[in-house]
mmCIF file of C-alpha atoms and ligand atoms in Angstrom:
data_model
loop_
_atom_site.group_PDB
_atom_site.id
_atom_site.type_symbol
_atom_site.label_atom_id
_atom_site.label_comp_id
_atom_site.label_asym_id
_atom_site.label_seq_id
_atom_site.Cartn_x
_atom_site.Cartn_y
_atom_site.Cartn_z
ATOM 1 C CA MET N 1 0.762 9.461 142.318
ATOM 2 C CA ARG N 2 3.948 9.643 144.373
ATOM 3 C CA ARG N 3 3.603 10.709 148.004
ATOM 4 C CA PRO N 4 6.250 13.358 148.683
ATOM 5 C CA LEU N 5 8.749 12.750 151.469
ATOM 6 C CA VAL N 6 10.340 15.538 153.490
ATOM 7 C CA ALA N 7 13.279 14.167 155.472
ATOM 8 C CA GLY N 8 15.409 16.165 157.894
ATOM 9 C CA ASN N 9 19.099 15.293 158.021
ATOM 10 C CA TRP N 10 20.279 16.654 161.352
ATOM 11 C CA LYS N 11 23.907 15.668 160.626
ATOM 12 C CA MET N 12 26.141 15.987 163.727
ATOM 13 C CA ASN N 13 24.019 18.669 165.355
ATOM 14 C CA LEU N 14 21.960 19.113 168.532
ATOM 15 C CA ASN N 15 22.245 17.560 171.964
ATOM 16 C CA LEU N 16 19.588 15.286 173.415
ATOM 17 C CA ALA N 17 17.591 18.082 175.040
ATOM 18 C CA GLN N 18 17.642 20.088 171.808
ATOM 19 C CA ALA N 19 16.640 17.016 169.790
ATOM 20 C CA ASN N 20 13.613 16.469 172.031
ATOM 21 C CA GLU N 21 12.755 20.151 171.843
ATOM 22 C CA LEU N 22 12.962 20.113 168.056
ATOM 23 C CA VAL N 23 10.658 17.097 167.768
ATOM 24 C CA ALA N 24 8.187 18.704 170.177
ATOM 25 C CA GLY N 25 8.299 21.901 168.115
ATOM 26 C CA ILE N 26 7.692 20.012 164.861
ATOM 27 C CA ARG N 27 4.845 18.041 166.410
ATOM 28 C CA ALA N 28 3.233 21.230 167.722
ATOM 29 C CA ALA N 29 3.394 23.026 164.379
ATOM 30 C CA TYR N 30 2.777 20.210 161.969
ATOM 31 C CA ASP N 31 -0.593 18.986 160.796
ATOM 32 C CA PRO N 32 -0.224 15.311 159.898
ATOM 33 C CA SER N 33 -1.240 15.015 156.301
ATOM 34 C CA PRO N 34 -1.851 11.886 154.324
ATOM 35 C CA THR N 35 -0.309 13.618 151.332
ATOM 36 C CA VAL N 36 3.211 14.081 152.729
ATOM 37 C CA GLU N 37 5.506 11.664 154.531
ATOM 38 C CA VAL N 38 7.862 13.198 157.086
ATOM 39 C CA ALA N 39 11.059 11.777 158.551
ATOM 40 C CA VAL N 40 13.836 13.027 160.813
ATOM 41 C CA CYS N 41 17.347 11.564 160.814
ATOM 42 C CA PRO N 42 19.168 12.264 164.082
ATOM 43 C CA PRO N 43 22.681 11.137 165.000
ATOM 44 C CA ALA N 44 22.642 7.387 165.712
ATOM 45 C CA VAL N 45 22.975 7.767 169.491
ATOM 46 C CA TYR N 46 19.685 9.681 169.549
ATOM 47 C CA LEU N 47 17.660 7.253 167.431
ATOM 48 C CA ILE N 48 15.994 5.562 170.402
ATOM 49 C CA PRO N 49 14.961 8.749 172.259
ATOM 50 C CA VAL N 50 13.829 10.387 169.020
ATOM 51 C CA VAL N 51 11.706 7.343 168.111
ATOM 52 C CA LYS N 52 10.133 7.793 171.540
ATOM 53 C CA ALA N 53 9.694 11.529 171.064
ATOM 54 C CA VAL N 54 7.934 11.217 167.688
ATOM 55 C CA GLY N 55 5.541 8.704 169.286
ATOM 56 C CA ASP N 56 2.356 8.292 167.288
ATOM 57 C CA SER N 57 2.763 11.545 165.357
ATOM 58 C CA GLY N 58 3.277 9.731 162.072
ATOM 59 C CA ILE N 59 6.804 11.184 161.738
ATOM 60 C CA ALA N 60 9.273 8.459 160.794
ATOM 61 C CA VAL N 61 12.826 8.277 162.099
ATOM 62 C CA GLY N 62 15.861 7.427 160.002
ATOM 63 C CA ALA N 63 19.584 6.933 160.497
ATOM 64 C CA GLN N 64 22.269 8.905 158.666
ATOM 65 C CA ASP N 65 24.369 5.903 157.673
ATOM 66 C CA LEU N 66 24.898 2.218 158.338
ATOM 67 C CA TYR N 67 27.612 -0.372 157.904
ATOM 68 C CA PHE N 68 26.895 -3.154 155.443
ATOM 69 C CA GLU N 69 28.179 -6.156 157.402
ATOM 70 C CA PRO N 70 25.606 -7.826 159.655
ATOM 71 C CA SER N 71 27.931 -8.093 162.689
ATOM 72 C CA GLY N 72 31.535 -8.611 163.643
ATOM 73 C CA ALA N 73 34.752 -6.821 164.457
ATOM 74 C CA TYR N 74 33.931 -3.421 162.966
ATOM 75 C CA THR N 75 34.674 -1.001 165.768
ATOM 76 C CA GLY N 76 32.472 2.050 165.722
ATOM 77 C CA GLU N 77 30.112 0.785 163.033
ATOM 78 C CA ILE N 78 26.367 0.162 163.263
ATOM 79 C CA SER N 79 24.508 -2.528 161.323
ATOM 80 C CA ALA N 80 21.179 -2.285 159.536
ATOM 81 C CA ALA N 81 19.588 -4.656 162.070
ATOM 82 C CA MET N 82 20.766 -2.472 164.960
ATOM 83 C CA ILE N 83 19.191 0.551 163.302
ATOM 84 C CA ALA N 84 15.954 -1.328 162.682
ATOM 85 C CA ASP N 85 15.947 -2.406 166.340
ATOM 86 C CA THR N 86 15.699 1.222 167.426
ATOM 87 C CA GLY N 87 12.418 1.628 165.561
ATOM 88 C CA ALA N 88 13.985 3.619 162.722
ATOM 89 C CA LYS N 89 12.445 3.007 159.312
ATOM 90 C CA CYS N 90 14.873 4.520 156.836
ATOM 91 C CA VAL N 91 18.568 5.296 156.412
ATOM 92 C CA ILE N 92 20.514 7.836 154.399
ATOM 93 C CA ILE N 93 23.209 6.202 152.262
ATOM 94 C CA GLY N 94 25.967 7.859 150.278
ATOM 95 C CA HIS N 95 25.564 11.402 151.505
ATOM 96 C CA SER N 96 28.245 13.543 149.913
ATOM 97 C CA GLU N 97 29.694 14.247 153.354
ATOM 98 C CA ARG N 98 30.520 10.549 153.444
ATOM 99 C CA ARG N 99 31.507 10.197 149.812
ATOM 100 C CA HIS N 100 33.844 13.162 149.711
ATOM 101 C CA THR N 101 35.306 13.864 153.149
ATOM 102 C CA ILE N 102 38.820 12.667 153.722
ATOM 103 C CA SER N 103 37.990 10.562 156.755
ATOM 104 C CA HIS N 104 35.359 8.500 154.932
ATOM 105 C CA HIS N 105 35.797 8.517 151.152
ATOM 106 C CA GLU N 106 33.093 5.940 150.639
ATOM 107 C CA ASP N 107 32.865 4.610 147.120
ATOM 108 C CA ASP N 108 29.999 3.375 144.975
ATOM 109 C CA TRP N 109 30.769 -0.267 145.714
ATOM 110 C CA MET N 110 30.224 0.482 149.378
ATOM 111 C CA MET N 111 26.989 2.379 148.654
ATOM 112 C CA ASN N 112 25.696 -0.644 146.796
ATOM 113 C CA ARG N 113 26.440 -2.976 149.719
ATOM 114 C CA LYS N 114 24.825 -0.528 152.104
ATOM 115 C CA VAL N 115 21.655 -0.290 149.995
ATOM 116 C CA ALA N 116 21.470 -4.097 149.911
ATOM 117 C CA ALA N 117 21.984 -4.318 153.694
ATOM 118 C CA ALA N 118 19.222 -1.768 154.329
ATOM 119 C CA LEU N 119 16.769 -3.562 152.058
ATOM 120 C CA ALA N 120 17.571 -6.937 153.610
ATOM 121 C CA THR N 121 16.493 -5.480 156.950
ATOM 122 C CA ASN N 122 13.393 -3.693 155.624
ATOM 123 C CA LEU N 123 14.880 -0.246 156.110
ATOM 124 C CA THR N 124 14.209 2.186 153.281
ATOM 125 C CA PRO N 125 17.524 3.407 151.865
ATOM 126 C CA ILE N 126 17.652 7.064 150.830
ATOM 127 C CA LEU N 127 20.442 6.814 148.281
ATOM 128 C CA CYS N 128 22.122 10.191 147.677
ATOM 129 C CA VAL N 129 23.687 11.034 144.344
ATOM 130 C CA GLY N 130 25.057 14.304 143.054
ATOM 131 C CA GLU N 131 27.806 16.039 141.154
ATOM 132 C CA THR N 132 30.556 18.302 142.440
ATOM 133 C CA VAL N 133 30.936 21.827 141.121
ATOM 134 C CA GLU N 134 33.898 20.752 138.975
ATOM 135 C CA GLN N 135 31.850 17.958 137.423
ATOM 136 C CA ARG N 136 28.981 20.350 136.671
ATOM 137 C CA LYS N 137 31.343 22.875 135.098
ATOM 138 C CA ALA N 138 32.852 20.123 132.972
ATOM 139 C CA GLY N 139 29.406 19.126 131.684
ATOM 140 C CA GLN N 140 29.556 15.760 133.468
ATOM 141 C CA THR N 141 26.492 16.111 135.691
ATOM 142 C CA LEU N 142 24.222 13.605 133.971
ATOM 143 C CA ALA N 143 27.014 11.085 133.463
ATOM 144 C CA VAL N 144 27.924 11.265 137.167
ATOM 145 C CA LEU N 145 24.287 10.761 138.160
ATOM 146 C CA THR N 146 23.960 7.793 135.813
ATOM 147 C CA PHE N 147 27.067 6.161 137.229
ATOM 148 C CA GLN N 148 26.166 6.705 140.878
ATOM 149 C CA LEU N 149 22.614 5.472 140.379
ATOM 150 C CA ILE N 150 23.535 2.370 138.409
ATOM 151 C CA ALA N 151 26.411 1.501 140.751
ATOM 152 C CA GLY N 152 24.339 2.132 143.879
ATOM 153 C CA LEU N 153 21.494 -0.107 142.718
ATOM 154 C CA ALA N 154 23.579 -2.763 140.949
ATOM 155 C CA ASP N 155 22.116 -6.267 141.342
ATOM 156 C CA ILE N 156 19.324 -4.967 143.532
ATOM 157 C CA PRO N 157 15.952 -6.138 142.256
ATOM 158 C CA LEU N 158 13.174 -3.698 143.079
ATOM 159 C CA ALA N 159 9.737 -5.185 143.496
ATOM 160 C CA ASP N 160 8.049 -2.107 144.911
ATOM 161 C CA PRO N 161 8.846 1.541 144.103
ATOM 162 C CA GLU N 162 8.570 2.569 147.765
ATOM 163 C CA GLN N 163 11.435 0.232 148.703
ATOM 164 C CA VAL N 164 13.992 2.894 147.846
ATOM 165 C CA VAL N 165 14.212 6.664 147.779
ATOM 166 C CA ILE N 166 16.753 8.550 145.691
ATOM 167 C CA ALA N 167 18.014 11.988 146.733
ATOM 168 C CA TYR N 168 19.550 14.286 144.143
ATOM 169 C CA GLU N 169 22.023 16.358 146.131
ATOM 170 C CA PRO N 170 24.305 18.556 144.043
ATOM 171 C CA VAL N 171 27.404 18.763 146.220
ATOM 172 C CA TRP N 172 27.853 22.480 145.452
ATOM 173 C CA ALA N 173 24.411 23.231 146.917
ATOM 174 C CA ILE N 174 24.812 21.431 150.234
ATOM 175 C CA GLY N 175 25.124 23.802 153.152
ATOM 176 C CA THR N 176 26.242 26.590 150.839
ATOM 177 C CA GLY N 177 23.025 28.578 150.474
ATOM 178 C CA GLN N 178 23.438 28.096 146.742
ATOM 179 C CA VAL N 179 20.373 26.223 145.608
ATOM 180 C CA ALA N 180 19.869 24.465 142.267
ATOM 181 C CA THR N 181 17.354 26.240 140.066
ATOM 182 C CA PRO N 182 14.055 24.394 139.701
ATOM 183 C CA GLU N 183 15.053 23.708 136.080
ATOM 184 C CA GLN N 184 18.435 22.235 137.089
ATOM 185 C CA ALA N 185 16.690 20.048 139.662
ATOM 186 C CA GLN N 186 14.049 18.905 137.186
ATOM 187 C CA GLU N 187 16.649 18.051 134.557
ATOM 188 C CA ALA N 188 18.590 15.902 137.040
ATOM 189 C CA HIS N 189 15.477 14.244 138.463
ATOM 190 C CA ALA N 190 14.001 13.452 135.043
ATOM 191 C CA HIS N 191 17.346 11.954 134.039
ATOM 192 C CA LEU N 192 17.470 9.810 137.164
ATOM 193 C CA ARG N 193 13.916 8.589 136.592
ATOM 194 C CA ASP N 194 14.732 7.741 133.014
ATOM 195 C CA LYS N 195 17.763 5.705 134.100
ATOM 196 C CA LEU N 196 15.716 4.039 136.843
ATOM 197 C CA GLY N 197 13.303 2.983 134.113
ATOM 198 C CA GLN N 198 16.151 1.293 132.278
ATOM 199 C CA ILE N 199 17.323 -0.470 135.438
ATOM 200 C CA ALA N 200 14.055 -1.407 137.090
ATOM 201 C CA GLY N 201 11.321 -0.932 134.488
ATOM 202 C CA GLN N 202 9.004 1.985 133.811
ATOM 203 C CA GLN N 203 6.403 1.045 136.361
ATOM 204 C CA ILE N 204 8.856 1.001 139.256
ATOM 205 C CA ALA N 205 10.596 4.162 138.003
ATOM 206 C CA ALA N 206 7.300 6.018 137.875
ATOM 207 C CA GLY N 207 6.689 5.319 141.563
ATOM 208 C CA VAL N 208 10.146 5.903 143.121
ATOM 209 C CA ARG N 209 10.415 9.125 145.103
ATOM 210 C CA ILE N 210 13.315 11.359 144.061
ATOM 211 C CA LEU N 211 14.056 14.054 146.636
ATOM 212 C CA TYR N 212 16.001 17.247 146.101
ATOM 213 C CA GLY N 213 18.608 18.215 148.702
ATOM 214 C CA GLY N 214 20.859 21.258 148.917
ATOM 215 C CA SER N 215 19.976 24.532 150.655
ATOM 216 C CA MET N 216 16.249 23.873 150.466
ATOM 217 C CA LYS N 217 14.374 26.439 152.576
ATOM 218 C CA PRO N 218 10.697 27.336 153.022
ATOM 219 C CA ASP N 219 11.052 30.164 150.507
ATOM 220 C CA ASN N 220 12.494 28.075 147.665
ATOM 221 C CA ALA N 221 10.859 24.712 148.425
ATOM 222 C CA ALA N 222 7.520 25.343 146.739
ATOM 223 C CA GLU N 223 9.050 26.235 143.400
ATOM 224 C CA ILE N 224 11.464 23.306 143.343
ATOM 225 C CA MET N 225 8.810 20.847 144.488
ATOM 226 C CA SER N 226 6.362 22.085 141.873
ATOM 227 C CA LYS N 227 8.541 20.395 139.257
ATOM 228 C CA PRO N 228 7.025 17.112 138.086
ATOM 229 C CA ASP N 229 9.914 14.818 139.015
ATOM 230 C CA VAL N 230 10.738 16.383 142.400
ATOM 231 C CA ASP N 231 9.028 14.375 145.137
ATOM 232 C CA GLY N 232 10.103 16.142 148.302
ATOM 233 C CA GLY N 233 13.346 17.135 149.960
ATOM 234 C CA LEU N 234 16.286 16.004 152.045
ATOM 235 C CA ILE N 235 16.805 18.980 154.294
ATOM 236 C CA GLY N 236 19.943 19.802 156.280
ATOM 237 C CA GLY N 237 20.193 23.238 157.910
ATOM 238 C CA ALA N 238 16.506 24.100 157.607
ATOM 239 C CA SER N 239 15.503 20.876 159.383
ATOM 240 C CA LEU N 240 17.031 22.080 162.646
ATOM 241 C CA LYS N 241 14.296 24.627 163.389
ATOM 242 C CA PRO N 242 10.606 23.658 163.682
ATOM 243 C CA ASP N 243 9.396 26.683 161.721
ATOM 244 C CA SER N 244 11.594 26.182 158.689
ATOM 245 C CA PHE N 245 11.154 22.395 158.619
ATOM 246 C CA VAL N 246 7.374 22.637 158.938
ATOM 247 C CA GLY N 247 7.389 25.414 156.307
ATOM 248 C CA ILE N 248 8.975 22.952 153.876
ATOM 249 C CA ILE N 249 6.481 20.213 154.823
ATOM 250 C CA ARG N 250 3.662 22.656 154.046
ATOM 251 C CA ALA N 251 5.236 23.539 150.709
ATOM 252 C CA ALA N 252 5.403 19.817 149.876
ATOM 253 C CA ALA N 253 1.730 19.401 150.816
ATOM 254 C CA ALA N 254 0.783 22.338 148.613
ATOM 255 C CA ALA N 255 2.823 20.973 145.703
ATOM 256 C CA ALA N 256 1.180 17.564 146.087
ATOM 257 C CA VAL N 257 -2.387 18.747 145.442
HETATM 258 P P1 PGA W 1 21.482 21.621 153.466
HETATM 259 O O1 PGA W 1 21.909 20.084 153.497
HETATM 260 O O2 PGA W 1 19.964 21.640 153.384
HETATM 261 O O3 PGA W 1 21.995 22.200 154.739
HETATM 262 O O4 PGA W 1 22.123 22.214 152.245
HETATM 263 C C1 PGA W 1 21.238 19.129 152.714
HETATM 264 C C2 PGA W 1 21.846 17.776 152.941
HETATM 265 O O5 PGA W 1 23.053 17.695 153.184
HETATM 266 O O6 PGA W 1 21.144 16.750 152.892
#
């Protein structure tokens, strides 16, 4: 049985006071449940205060990115060890806003090095994969997912399924309000699990959490998460308000029973 994970990706939003207020709001509304794991991913400069703010609530903290080198002359970058030092436990890797924006244009080789760097530091990588609208229209969705998954995990032996989390994030659904149908999500997730089985073996594949991300809200979360291969969500916009984030956590708890 996979324990669903609901992770909030705050992106470049909130100031410190608002971040603390959001965590307090989530803590006040959320009933810790052994059935759902919860994480919030603030901007890197707020990792330390947010780790403090979540305290013993059971909410984990994650970073939104890392750089794969351990140290050196990489101005502006942050290593996996630095992230782990803050008390963060996980890190988003390969979000489409890093793969596709002009200033970053990160490629799959880089994702792979980042996943390896996270694992070497005992951070859980949340590896994002997903097709653009053009790729979906051209019927390339499953091929794109296969490529991104295989490239991202190349030469990375997995001994435990909880070492990594995969997030299926169709680029056309991120921040657009246009959500994948539960059937589209299930098709992509089942495909990813099948490919994971080929890479890492069936037993590992059966235990890896595959999250859905892209305009997930409390009113569509339950249906998407009721699909057998959807194990939670990576939430952008709806993670910035306690009510909507906790609404999604509750939907995940309901789907898990
Ligand atoms: P969204 O973002 O929920 O605002 O669509 C999801 C994500 O980018 O992870």
